[in-house]
Amino acid sequence: MRSLSIAQVLVIFILSLLPYSVHSQVQTELNPDIILIGDTASLKITVTYDARQKVILPQIGDSLNSFLEVSNVKIDSMKVGNNANYIQTITLTSFDIGDFLVNSLPVVIDGDTLLTSSKRLEVKDLEVDADLDKMYPIKPIIPQEITWWEKNKKYLAYWVVGILLAIIIIVLIWLYLKAAKKNKYVSKPLLPPYEEALENLKKLDKENYLSKQNYNQFYTDLSFIVRRYFSRRFDFPAMALLSGDLPPYMKNKELLTESEAEQLSAFLKDSDLAKFGRTIPAEEKHKYYRNWIEEIIQKTRPILEEDIPQHMQDEVEQEKLRKLDKR
């Protein structure tokens, strides 16, 4: 319900005190009466009547005529005593330029027809700035240099993730292949250390690394074989010790003689140089180290009683055998 002005309320209130003396009234107001093309104006029809009367307001369609269109219709009502008000607000618009007549509209009150006042609505065209009519020459497209970084920086996150994934995959493949190569020197079922070591030397010979000039892999595998043998034979972490620490450790534990420890140190040093691709040992050293590893395995293998020759009665020789057996 739309609120009315104080004056309207007072008039209706006073008239309500005088029953049957109020005459029905229809007031028409157009605001504004001049609009620009496409703008809107409000046609307000106010009907004052006795509340006991029946009122039929104008039935409004989509337009009032060929030039005036109706965009909205709103109806408000108010009642004070026996007096009532209907306010019908019609929103008009036009897309034609000119001075148009808003015709009278019929309001029926208890069978009597009252007409609203006709109004005139002027619709003006938009004023166009004269400068906008000027024609300006078309300017050529100015090329803008975009650097490679500006084009591709939005893909930086994808590159980083892709590179990291590639690195992870490469590392996993490398670890798998490295483990697979080492696993070939782990006997299944597990043999005694001495037997496994000799079997691994045979496997190394079958790879023909020397004929293929694959010195890196030859020394890597040979070093692994002897370290694994020492680790299992004497029950200490030979695989974890550095090349410079392993020979002194075995010498101090009387697992190797001083000469053998020096030979082992020389082998591990040359092996590290070959594995890391810095220096390849002299050609005659390749087979020498291979044979020396087999010899040290033979010397340090467990000595069984039946393996001692009958003629070895000399006390020195027997003491040597006892030391070897302790290893």
Coordinates of C-alpha atoms in Angstrom, one line a residue, residues 42-288:
S42 CA 4.8 8.2 -14.5
L43 CA 1.1 8.6 -15.1
K44 CA -0.6 8.6 -11.7
I45 CA -4.4 8.1 -11.5
T46 CA -5.9 8.8 -8.0
V47 CA -9.5 7.8 -7.4
T48 CA -11.3 9.0 -4.3
Y49 CA -14.6 7.3 -3.6
D50 CA -17.0 5.9 -1.0
A51 CA -15.7 2.7 0.4
R52 CA -19.1 1.1 -0.2
Q53 CA -18.9 1.8 -3.9
K54 CA -17.5 -0.6 -6.5
V55 CA -14.6 0.7 -8.5
I56 CA -13.1 -0.6 -11.7
L57 CA -9.8 0.9 -12.7
P58 CA -8.6 1.2 -16.3
Q59 CA -7.4 -2.1 -17.8
I60 CA -3.9 -1.4 -19.1
G61 CA -2.1 -3.5 -21.8
D62 CA 1.4 -3.3 -23.2
S63 CA 0.9 0.1 -24.6
L64 CA -1.5 3.1 -24.6
N65 CA -1.1 3.8 -28.3
S66 CA 1.3 3.3 -31.2
F67 CA 4.0 5.5 -29.6
L68 CA 3.7 5.1 -25.9
E69 CA 4.6 1.8 -24.3
V70 CA 3.7 0.6 -20.8
S71 CA 6.7 -0.9 -18.9
N72 CA 5.0 -1.2 -15.5
V73 CA 1.6 -0.9 -13.7
K74 CA 1.3 -0.5 -9.9
I75 CA -1.9 -0.2 -7.8
D76 CA -2.0 1.1 -4.2
S77 CA -5.1 1.6 -2.0
M78 CA -6.0 3.3 1.3
K79 CA -9.1 3.3 3.4
V80 CA -10.1 5.8 6.1
G81 CA -13.6 5.3 7.5
N82 CA -16.1 5.2 4.6
N83 CA -13.7 6.9 2.2
A84 CA -11.1 5.1 0.2
N85 CA -8.4 5.9 -2.4
Y86 CA -7.1 3.9 -5.3
I87 CA -3.8 5.1 -6.8
Q88 CA -2.8 3.5 -10.1
T89 CA 0.7 4.3 -11.3
I90 CA 1.5 3.6 -15.0
T91 CA 5.1 3.8 -16.1
L92 CA 5.3 5.0 -19.7
T93 CA 8.2 5.0 -22.2
S94 CA 8.7 5.8 -25.8
F95 CA 11.3 5.2 -28.5
D96 CA 9.8 7.7 -31.0
I97 CA 10.5 11.4 -31.0
G98 CA 7.5 13.8 -30.9
D99 CA 4.7 15.3 -28.8
F100 CA 2.2 12.5 -27.9
L101 CA -1.3 12.6 -26.4
V102 CA -2.0 10.4 -23.4
N103 CA -5.7 9.7 -23.9
S104 CA -8.3 9.7 -21.2
L105 CA -8.8 6.4 -19.4
P106 CA -12.2 5.2 -18.1
V107 CA -12.7 4.7 -14.4
V108 CA -16.0 2.9 -13.5
I109 CA -17.6 3.7 -10.1
D110 CA -20.9 1.9 -9.3
G111 CA -21.7 1.7 -13.0
D112 CA -20.8 5.4 -13.7
T113 CA -17.9 6.0 -16.0
L114 CA -15.5 8.8 -15.2
L115 CA -12.6 9.8 -17.5
T116 CA -9.1 10.8 -16.5
S117 CA -7.7 14.0 -17.8
S118 CA -5.7 13.7 -21.0
K119 CA -2.1 14.7 -20.9
R120 CA 0.7 15.5 -23.4
L121 CA 4.1 13.8 -23.3
E122 CA 7.0 15.3 -25.2
V123 CA 9.7 12.9 -26.2
K124 CA 13.0 14.5 -27.2
D125 CA 16.0 13.1 -29.0
L126 CA 19.4 12.8 -27.4
E127 CA 21.8 15.6 -28.1
V128 CA 24.9 14.3 -29.9
D129 CA 28.2 15.9 -29.3
A130 CA 29.4 17.4 -32.6
D131 CA 32.9 16.2 -31.9
L132 CA 31.7 12.6 -32.1
D133 CA 30.6 13.1 -35.7
K134 CA 34.2 13.9 -36.8
M135 CA 36.0 11.2 -38.7
Y136 CA 39.5 10.4 -37.6
P137 CA 42.1 8.4 -39.6
I138 CA 42.5 4.8 -38.7
K139 CA 45.8 4.2 -36.9
P140 CA 47.9 1.2 -37.7
I141 CA 48.3 -1.6 -35.2
I142 CA 51.4 -0.9 -33.0
P143 CA 53.2 -4.2 -32.5
Q144 CA 54.2 -5.0 -29.0
E145 CA 57.1 -7.1 -28.2
I146 CA 56.4 -9.9 -25.8
T147 CA 59.3 -11.7 -24.3
W148 CA 59.6 -15.5 -24.1
W149 CA 59.3 -15.3 -20.3
E150 CA 56.1 -13.2 -20.4
K151 CA 54.5 -15.7 -22.8
N152 CA 55.5 -18.8 -20.7
K153 CA 55.7 -17.7 -17.1
K154 CA 52.1 -18.9 -16.5
Y155 CA 53.3 -22.4 -17.2
L156 CA 56.2 -22.1 -14.6
A157 CA 54.4 -24.2 -12.0
Y158 CA 53.8 -27.0 -14.6
W159 CA 57.4 -27.0 -15.6
V160 CA 58.6 -27.2 -12.0
V161 CA 56.3 -30.1 -11.3
G162 CA 57.2 -31.9 -14.5
I163 CA 61.0 -31.5 -13.9
L164 CA 60.6 -32.8 -10.3
L165 CA 58.6 -35.8 -11.5
A166 CA 61.1 -36.5 -14.2
I167 CA 64.0 -36.3 -11.7
I168 CA 62.1 -38.6 -9.2
I169 CA 61.4 -41.1 -12.0
I170 CA 65.1 -41.1 -13.1
V171 CA 66.3 -41.6 -9.6
L172 CA 63.9 -44.5 -9.0
I173 CA 64.9 -46.2 -12.2
W174 CA 68.6 -45.7 -11.3
L175 CA 68.1 -47.1 -7.8
Y176 CA 66.2 -50.0 -9.2
L177 CA 68.8 -50.9 -11.8
K178 CA 71.6 -50.5 -9.2
A179 CA 69.8 -52.8 -6.8
A180 CA 69.1 -55.3 -9.6
K181 CA 72.8 -55.4 -10.6
K182 CA 73.8 -56.0 -7.0
N183 CA 71.1 -58.6 -6.5
K184 CA 72.7 -60.7 -9.1
Y185 CA 75.6 -61.2 -6.7
V186 CA 73.3 -62.4 -3.9
S187 CA 73.0 -66.1 -4.1
K188 CA 69.6 -67.7 -3.9
P189 CA 69.4 -69.9 -1.9
L190 CA 72.1 -68.2 0.2
L191 CA 75.4 -70.0 -0.1
P192 CA 78.2 -69.8 2.5
P193 CA 80.3 -66.6 2.1
Y194 CA 83.3 -68.4 0.6
E195 CA 81.2 -70.3 -2.0
E196 CA 79.1 -67.3 -2.9
A197 CA 82.2 -65.1 -3.4
L198 CA 83.8 -67.6 -5.8
E199 CA 80.5 -68.0 -7.6
N200 CA 80.3 -64.2 -8.0
L201 CA 83.8 -64.0 -9.5
K202 CA 82.7 -66.5 -12.1
K203 CA 79.6 -64.3 -12.9
L204 CA 81.9 -61.3 -13.1
D205 CA 84.1 -63.1 -15.7
K206 CA 81.0 -64.0 -17.8
E207 CA 80.1 -60.3 -18.1
N208 CA 83.3 -59.6 -20.1
Y209 CA 83.5 -56.1 -18.8
L210 CA 87.2 -55.8 -19.6
S211 CA 86.8 -56.8 -23.3
K212 CA 84.0 -54.3 -23.5
Q213 CA 86.3 -51.7 -21.8
N214 CA 83.6 -51.1 -19.2
Y215 CA 86.1 -50.6 -16.4
N216 CA 83.7 -48.6 -14.3
Q217 CA 81.3 -51.5 -13.9
F218 CA 84.1 -54.1 -13.6
Y219 CA 85.6 -52.3 -10.5
T220 CA 82.2 -51.5 -9.1
D221 CA 81.2 -55.2 -9.1
L222 CA 84.6 -56.5 -8.0
S223 CA 84.6 -54.1 -5.1
F224 CA 81.1 -55.1 -4.1
I225 CA 82.0 -58.8 -4.3
V226 CA 85.0 -58.6 -1.9
R227 CA 83.2 -56.2 0.5
R228 CA 80.2 -58.5 0.7
Y229 CA 82.5 -61.5 1.3
F230 CA 84.3 -59.7 4.1
S231 CA 81.0 -58.5 5.6
R232 CA 79.6 -62.1 5.7
R233 CA 82.8 -63.9 6.5
F234 CA 83.9 -61.8 9.5
D235 CA 80.5 -60.4 10.5
F236 CA 81.1 -56.7 10.4
P237 CA 79.7 -53.9 8.2
A238 CA 82.4 -53.9 5.5
M239 CA 79.9 -52.5 2.9
A240 CA 79.5 -49.3 5.0
L241 CA 83.1 -48.5 5.7
L242 CA 85.0 -46.0 3.6
S243 CA 87.7 -47.2 1.3
G244 CA 90.3 -45.6 3.5
D245 CA 88.9 -47.1 6.7
L246 CA 88.3 -50.7 5.7
P247 CA 92.0 -51.9 5.3
P248 CA 93.2 -50.4 8.7
Y249 CA 90.1 -51.9 10.4
M250 CA 90.8 -55.4 9.1
K251 CA 94.5 -55.1 9.9
N252 CA 93.8 -54.0 13.5
K253 CA 91.3 -56.8 13.9
E254 CA 94.0 -59.2 12.6
L255 CA 91.8 -60.2 9.8
L256 CA 94.4 -59.3 7.2
T257 CA 98.2 -59.1 7.4
E258 CA 99.9 -55.7 6.9
S259 CA 100.9 -56.6 3.4
E260 CA 97.3 -57.8 2.6
A261 CA 95.9 -54.6 4.0
E262 CA 98.2 -52.5 1.8
Q263 CA 97.1 -54.5 -1.2
L264 CA 93.5 -54.0 -0.3
S265 CA 94.0 -50.3 0.2
A266 CA 95.7 -50.0 -3.3
F267 CA 92.8 -52.0 -4.9
L268 CA 90.1 -49.9 -3.2
K269 CA 91.8 -46.6 -4.2
D270 CA 92.1 -47.7 -7.9
S271 CA 88.6 -49.0 -7.8
D272 CA 87.2 -45.7 -6.6
L273 CA 89.1 -43.8 -9.3
A274 CA 87.7 -46.1 -12.0
K275 CA 84.2 -46.0 -10.6
F276 CA 84.0 -42.3 -10.6
G277 CA 85.6 -42.1 -14.1
R278 CA 88.7 -40.1 -13.0
T279 CA 91.5 -42.5 -13.8
I280 CA 91.6 -46.0 -15.3
P281 CA 94.2 -48.2 -13.7
A282 CA 96.9 -49.7 -15.9
E283 CA 95.8 -52.5 -18.1
E284 CA 97.9 -55.1 -16.3
K285 CA 96.2 -54.3 -13.0
H286 CA 92.7 -55.4 -14.1
K287 CA 93.4 -59.1 -14.1
Y288 CA 95.9 -58.7 -11.3

